[in-house]
Amino acid sequence: MTMERARRLQQLPPYLFAELDRLKAEQVRKGVDVISLGISDPDLPTPPHIVERLKAAAEDAANHRYPSYEGLREFREAVARWYRQRFGVDLDPETEVFALIGSKEGIAHFPLAFLNPGDSALVPSPGYPVYHAGTVFAGATPHTVPLRPAQGFLPDLGAIPEVAARQAKLLFLNYPNNPTAAVAEVAFFEQVVAYAQAHHFIVAHDAAYSEIAFDGYRPASFLQARGAKEVGIEFHSLSKTYNMTGWRVGFAVGHPELIAALGQVKTNVDSGVFQAVQEAGIAALDGDQGCVEEMRRTYQERRDLLLQGLREVGLKAEVPRASFYVWAEVPPGYTSAKLTTHLLLNAGIAVTPGNGFGPEGEGFVRMALTVDRARIAETVERMRKVGF
Ligand SMILES: *Cc1c(COP(=O)(O)O)cnc(C)c1O
């Protein structure tokens, strides 16, 4: 018997946070009150009207059986209504919408539907690690597309080698972006569509943070771009919009062939989303969006407090227009790892080193706005004390 792990696991990039996790656990054990700005999980609860709908739906025995693979017709219709209202995009709930057990699940499975061993996918760096892992699990090769500050952390399409673009079957994008907090406009998405059409690849856009934006800004859907549905699929999640990370519900929308192929993979892997959770999802999408407005206000207040503090202590960061992240530059004399260790050991503050999202993230750390204002004020106070 051999317990040697499959090459697909061995090929994953090293987990850079292991040593950091150990240091953090050690600090906590020593009694240090660690402020964690490393957490990509909203600290606020799911709005009560959504919880109430789950409670009622959980009592209904019709919901105790296996759900359909694609999701309740009513859930897919609610998604289509929401897309129409929010983005002005029309979707056929029958063929262009598919329920997911969280968008991470759909993103990870999607490459299995289209990539063969030997194929390649264009994967942004820094980026959400699932694009890379999903590509590797399909036996394909990730080709890194660097996101750089000079381009506003948008991929420089013209700089992608012609061979790589021609060989790629798939491009991953994510705006508003984790970890850089960058945003993309419809005009950029239209350039991507033209580029994808010219090179015959699929575009998979991850829109998990589309509803978390500030100062009245409303991020675009990739599907708002002309021709996008001909080449693309968009992954969406209720996790961040409605503080529902634990519930595991999201959805994919886009070209019927892309949706059907993802569905074929999923039919062989999972058995759908608990119907009571889908009913709660309908309550979220169809209900009063005041809770989302309130959440935006909360993150915006935290953002403003943290950004002002960072300026005072001499750390540089762009003011994010969306997402709940601040992507801060490391000061001279530091690397991402060195700044992270300094903050953890000397100030009891946990941040995420940028290089953990790919080598192109070196020189930055990510701070999540998922702690309350008192903790942010305390963060700034501690940074002021330790200095850089
Ligand atoms: C949080 C997050 C998701 C959402 O994951 P779910 O599986 O829907 O909870 C997707 N993409 C990115 C970039 C994220 O940060």
XYZ file of C-alpha atoms and ligand atoms in Angstrom:
403
model
C 0.000 0.000 0.000
C 1.259 3.485 -0.769
C 0.044 6.650 0.848
C 1.960 8.837 -1.526
C -0.399 11.591 -2.575
C -1.428 12.025 -6.174
C 0.584 14.398 -8.332
C -2.346 16.805 -8.484
C -1.933 17.409 -4.760
C 1.842 17.501 -4.924
C 1.588 20.109 -7.681
C -0.296 22.615 -5.563
C 1.809 25.596 -4.483
C 3.232 25.313 -0.961
C 0.850 26.545 1.713
C 2.630 29.731 2.735
C 0.469 30.391 5.753
C 1.484 27.269 7.720
C 4.343 28.924 9.651
C 2.176 31.997 10.183
C -0.716 29.916 11.501
C 1.703 28.290 13.929
C 3.051 31.654 15.127
C -0.458 32.994 15.540
C -1.598 29.965 17.542
C 1.483 30.370 19.720
C 0.661 34.028 20.406
C -2.915 33.143 21.316
C -1.649 30.364 23.623
C 0.626 32.883 25.336
C -2.467 34.953 26.066
C -1.916 37.682 23.458
C -5.176 39.301 22.362
C -4.548 38.877 18.623
C -6.564 41.132 16.305
C -7.173 39.130 13.157
C -7.423 41.141 9.953
C -6.816 37.946 8.040
C -10.361 36.642 7.962
C -12.350 36.560 4.664
C -15.567 35.907 6.525
C -18.096 38.597 7.471
C -18.289 39.047 11.253
C -21.951 40.132 11.094
C -24.863 37.678 11.245
C -27.196 36.717 8.395
C -30.169 39.149 8.298
C -33.108 37.807 10.380
C -35.677 37.598 7.538
C -33.380 35.107 5.769
C -32.901 33.011 8.909
C -36.672 32.980 9.488
C -37.277 31.689 5.978
C -34.811 28.854 6.554
C -36.552 27.887 9.800
C -39.928 27.637 8.089
C -38.479 25.824 5.070
C -36.649 23.343 7.315
C -40.020 22.281 8.802
C -41.368 21.366 5.376
C -40.844 17.659 4.709
C -40.809 18.330 0.953
C -37.404 19.903 1.563
C -35.963 16.865 3.344
C -35.369 14.930 0.138
C -32.588 15.218 -2.438
C -32.843 18.543 -4.230
C -32.674 18.781 -8.020
C -29.145 19.138 -9.397
C -29.706 22.498 -11.047
C -31.579 24.058 -8.147
C -35.237 24.894 -7.543
C -36.949 26.520 -10.494
C -38.042 29.289 -8.055
C -34.435 29.858 -6.954
C -33.223 30.149 -10.556
C -36.083 32.525 -11.315
C -35.126 34.658 -8.306
C -31.536 34.777 -9.610
C -32.768 35.864 -13.062
C -34.989 38.578 -11.524
C -32.085 39.801 -9.416
C -29.742 39.948 -12.440
C -32.331 41.865 -14.462
C -32.906 44.363 -11.682
C -29.318 44.747 -10.546
C -27.406 44.569 -13.858
C -30.040 44.857 -16.596
C -28.962 41.405 -17.809
C -31.579 38.916 -19.031
C -31.082 35.255 -18.142
C -33.133 32.184 -18.991
C -33.625 30.477 -15.607
C -33.958 27.118 -17.356
C -30.650 27.058 -19.219
C -28.524 29.972 -18.029
C -28.639 29.622 -14.220
C -27.332 26.794 -12.004
C -27.350 26.599 -8.190
C -23.985 25.982 -6.488
C -22.934 24.769 -3.041
C -21.147 28.085 -2.666
C -19.332 29.662 -5.602
C -15.990 28.115 -4.569
C -17.468 24.714 -5.376
C -18.515 25.806 -8.862
C -15.208 27.538 -9.592
C -13.220 24.467 -8.505
C -15.336 22.095 -10.622
C -15.615 24.241 -13.740
C -12.148 23.393 -15.178
C -13.079 19.682 -15.073
C -15.746 20.435 -17.651
C -13.408 21.972 -20.232
C -9.722 21.356 -19.535
C -7.879 18.231 -20.623
C -4.432 17.177 -19.425
C -1.981 19.277 -21.422
C -4.392 22.222 -21.764
C -3.758 25.504 -20.026
C -5.729 28.239 -18.276
C -4.807 31.886 -17.739
C -4.780 32.457 -13.979
C -4.302 35.871 -12.361
C -1.635 36.371 -9.702
C -2.148 37.518 -7.027
C -5.465 35.701 -6.947
C -7.965 33.540 -5.120
C -6.115 30.178 -4.947
C -9.068 28.130 -6.251
C -8.475 29.156 -9.917
C -5.010 27.644 -9.778
C -6.079 24.540 -7.825
C -9.094 23.838 -10.056
C -6.861 24.045 -13.126
C -4.274 21.685 -11.620
C -6.979 19.216 -10.514
C -8.145 19.028 -14.130
C -4.614 17.995 -15.099
C -4.074 21.289 -16.908
C -1.377 23.918 -16.531
C -1.969 27.370 -15.035
C -0.333 30.188 -16.994
C 0.172 33.160 -14.675
C -1.277 36.509 -15.684
C 0.302 39.111 -13.400
C -1.877 41.836 -11.870
C 0.187 44.940 -11.281
C -0.483 48.256 -9.564
C 0.433 50.258 -12.693
C -2.529 48.667 -14.545
C -4.879 49.037 -11.597
C -4.485 45.283 -11.001
C -6.230 44.507 -14.281
C -4.469 41.969 -16.512
C -2.443 43.592 -19.276
C -3.977 41.623 -22.148
C -1.448 42.905 -24.658
C 1.390 41.552 -22.525
C 0.112 37.965 -22.516
C 2.391 36.030 -24.890
C 0.543 35.213 -28.103
C 1.332 31.498 -27.736
C -0.062 31.387 -24.199
C -3.233 33.177 -25.273
C -3.728 30.857 -28.219
C -3.142 27.714 -26.152
C -5.365 28.776 -23.257
C -8.852 27.342 -23.075
C -9.949 29.421 -20.109
C -9.267 32.768 -18.426
C -10.188 33.420 -14.797
C -11.088 36.939 -13.681
C -12.340 38.325 -10.361
C -13.637 41.893 -9.883
C -14.095 43.420 -7.371
C -10.869 41.598 -6.663
C -9.658 39.507 -3.766
C -6.965 40.257 -2.591
C -6.203 43.632 -4.267
C -9.673 45.260 -3.937
C -9.350 46.443 -7.568
C -12.472 46.981 -9.671
C -13.159 46.596 -13.392
C -15.522 48.550 -15.629
C -17.721 47.265 -18.463
C -15.302 48.778 -21.008
C -12.526 46.530 -19.696
C -14.811 43.501 -19.796
C -15.591 44.325 -23.440
C -11.864 44.264 -24.231
C -11.701 40.864 -22.537
C -14.614 39.575 -24.637
C -12.934 40.705 -27.874
C -9.648 39.149 -26.772
C -11.350 35.872 -25.788
C -13.190 35.724 -29.123
C -9.968 36.335 -31.033
C -8.159 33.568 -29.135
C -11.113 31.191 -28.700
C -11.085 30.785 -24.955
C -13.741 30.805 -22.239
C -13.922 33.551 -19.606
C -14.874 32.592 -16.049
C -15.619 35.666 -13.943
C -15.908 35.469 -10.160
C -18.236 38.227 -8.924
C -18.379 37.281 -5.235
C -17.882 40.907 -4.116
C -20.160 42.701 -6.593
C -22.435 44.012 -3.825
C -19.724 45.240 -1.470
C -18.840 48.687 -2.778
C -18.551 52.185 -1.398
C -19.377 55.836 -2.031
C -22.351 54.840 -4.189
C -20.212 52.844 -6.621
C -21.969 49.820 -8.186
C -19.587 47.216 -9.649
C -20.460 45.742 -13.040
C -21.307 42.186 -13.981
C -19.109 40.630 -16.681
C -22.357 39.777 -18.479
C -23.079 43.482 -18.974
C -20.299 43.550 -21.563
C -21.473 43.163 -25.163
C -20.984 39.571 -26.313
C -20.017 38.347 -22.826
C -22.617 35.602 -22.729
C -21.148 34.165 -25.940
C -17.825 33.444 -24.209
C -18.463 33.521 -20.514
C -19.745 32.242 -17.232
C -20.076 34.266 -14.036
C -19.873 32.858 -10.534
C -21.873 34.473 -7.805
C -22.343 33.913 -4.154
C -24.739 34.844 -1.392
C -21.854 34.432 1.075
C -20.532 37.976 1.184
C -23.666 39.868 0.114
C -25.907 38.471 2.846
C -23.355 37.245 5.415
C -24.163 33.646 4.490
C -20.721 32.037 4.209
C -21.732 29.094 6.383
C -24.882 28.328 4.400
C -23.105 27.236 1.207
C -25.181 28.702 -1.562
C -24.167 30.456 -4.759
C -24.900 30.208 -8.454
C -23.386 30.222 -11.920
C -24.885 32.147 -14.836
C -23.863 32.459 -18.472
C -23.724 30.623 -21.790
C -26.069 27.584 -21.757
C -23.303 25.250 -23.011
C -20.971 26.315 -20.196
C -23.737 25.951 -17.624
C -24.747 22.531 -18.965
C -21.179 21.224 -18.908
C -20.627 22.417 -15.334
C -23.942 20.761 -14.495
C -22.745 17.493 -15.996
C -19.651 17.516 -13.755
C -21.712 18.367 -10.685
C -24.319 15.694 -11.393
C -21.512 13.188 -11.009
C -20.052 14.727 -7.867
C -22.735 16.238 -5.639
C -26.492 16.254 -5.204
C -27.381 19.895 -5.072
C -28.124 22.551 -2.455
C -30.486 21.816 0.484
C -33.821 23.186 -0.697
C -34.496 25.003 2.571
C -31.242 26.927 2.009
C -32.375 27.729 -1.544
C -35.674 29.049 -0.165
C -33.706 31.245 2.209
C -31.655 32.345 -0.799
C -34.858 33.373 -2.567
C -35.808 35.417 0.514
C -32.388 37.087 0.327
C -32.511 37.906 -3.408
C -36.186 38.932 -3.524
C -36.325 40.649 -0.137
C -35.633 44.197 0.962
C -32.017 45.056 0.066
C -31.763 47.480 2.993
C -29.628 44.930 4.840
C -27.066 45.071 2.029
C -27.030 48.865 2.112
C -26.428 48.735 5.850
C -23.579 46.251 5.398
C -21.961 48.556 2.810
C -22.201 51.442 5.268
C -20.593 49.367 8.020
C -17.637 48.309 5.854
C -17.246 51.849 4.530
C -16.963 53.283 8.044
C -14.382 50.642 8.898
C -12.514 51.314 5.661
C -12.350 55.037 6.352
C -11.133 54.495 9.913
C -8.436 52.011 8.857
C -7.238 54.069 5.865
C -6.917 57.198 7.976
C -4.949 55.212 10.548
C -2.671 53.653 7.955
C -1.877 57.116 6.584
C -1.026 58.324 10.088
C 1.342 55.432 10.755
C 2.923 55.733 7.299
C 1.543 52.665 5.492
C 0.450 53.261 1.905
C -2.764 51.795 0.510
C -5.223 52.724 -2.228
C -8.671 53.568 -0.894
C -10.728 50.536 -1.959
C -13.895 51.238 -3.946
C -15.197 47.721 -3.387
C -14.616 44.385 -1.571
C -13.841 44.248 2.149
C -10.074 44.255 1.730
C -7.318 46.820 2.046
C -4.224 45.963 -0.003
C -1.396 47.811 1.723
C 2.155 48.284 0.459
C 4.921 47.080 2.735
C 7.241 49.904 3.831
C 10.894 50.090 2.696
C 13.093 47.464 4.302
C 10.284 44.922 4.630
C 8.943 42.003 2.623
C 5.370 40.755 2.889
C 6.502 38.016 5.267
C 8.669 40.329 7.359
C 5.904 42.893 7.837
C 3.401 40.159 8.682
C 5.720 38.648 11.295
C 6.552 42.066 12.754
C 2.852 42.929 13.135
C 2.002 39.551 14.635
C 4.878 39.203 17.109
C 5.233 42.829 18.157
C 1.692 44.184 17.852
C -0.559 41.117 18.035
C -2.073 41.956 14.633
C -2.638 39.195 12.064
C -2.649 40.247 8.404
C -2.253 38.120 5.275
C 1.059 38.356 3.377
C 0.416 39.208 -0.277
C 2.751 36.531 -1.631
C 0.372 33.914 -0.225
C -1.852 34.777 -3.219
C 0.972 34.175 -5.708
C 4.498 35.584 -6.122
C 3.105 38.751 -7.759
C 1.505 39.630 -4.412
C 4.947 40.173 -2.859
C 5.348 43.691 -1.484
C 1.790 43.859 -0.125
C -0.269 42.636 2.798
C -4.041 42.182 2.825
C -6.189 43.430 5.686
C -9.839 42.392 5.903
C -12.464 44.807 7.227
C -14.190 42.003 9.109
C -13.615 43.369 12.617
C -15.527 46.204 14.301
C -14.418 49.821 14.555
C -13.135 49.484 18.114
C -10.764 46.726 16.973
C -9.678 48.798 13.973
C -8.934 51.750 16.248
C -6.942 49.396 18.487
C -5.103 48.063 15.407
C -4.006 51.565 14.446
C -2.999 52.348 18.027
C -0.833 49.227 18.203
C 0.755 49.984 14.814
C 1.588 53.475 16.002
C 3.310 52.037 19.081
C 5.476 49.484 17.290
C 6.277 51.576 14.210
C 8.018 50.280 11.099
C -15.324 34.512 -0.557
C -15.010 34.311 -1.986
C -15.835 33.526 -2.791
C -17.118 32.952 -2.251
O -17.025 31.666 -1.840
P -18.343 30.855 -1.479
O -17.937 29.467 -1.801
O -19.462 31.330 -2.345
O -18.603 31.070 -0.030
C -15.533 33.391 -4.134
N -14.476 34.031 -4.666
C -13.686 34.814 -3.922
C -12.575 35.543 -4.584
C -13.914 34.958 -2.561
O -13.097 35.724 -1.825
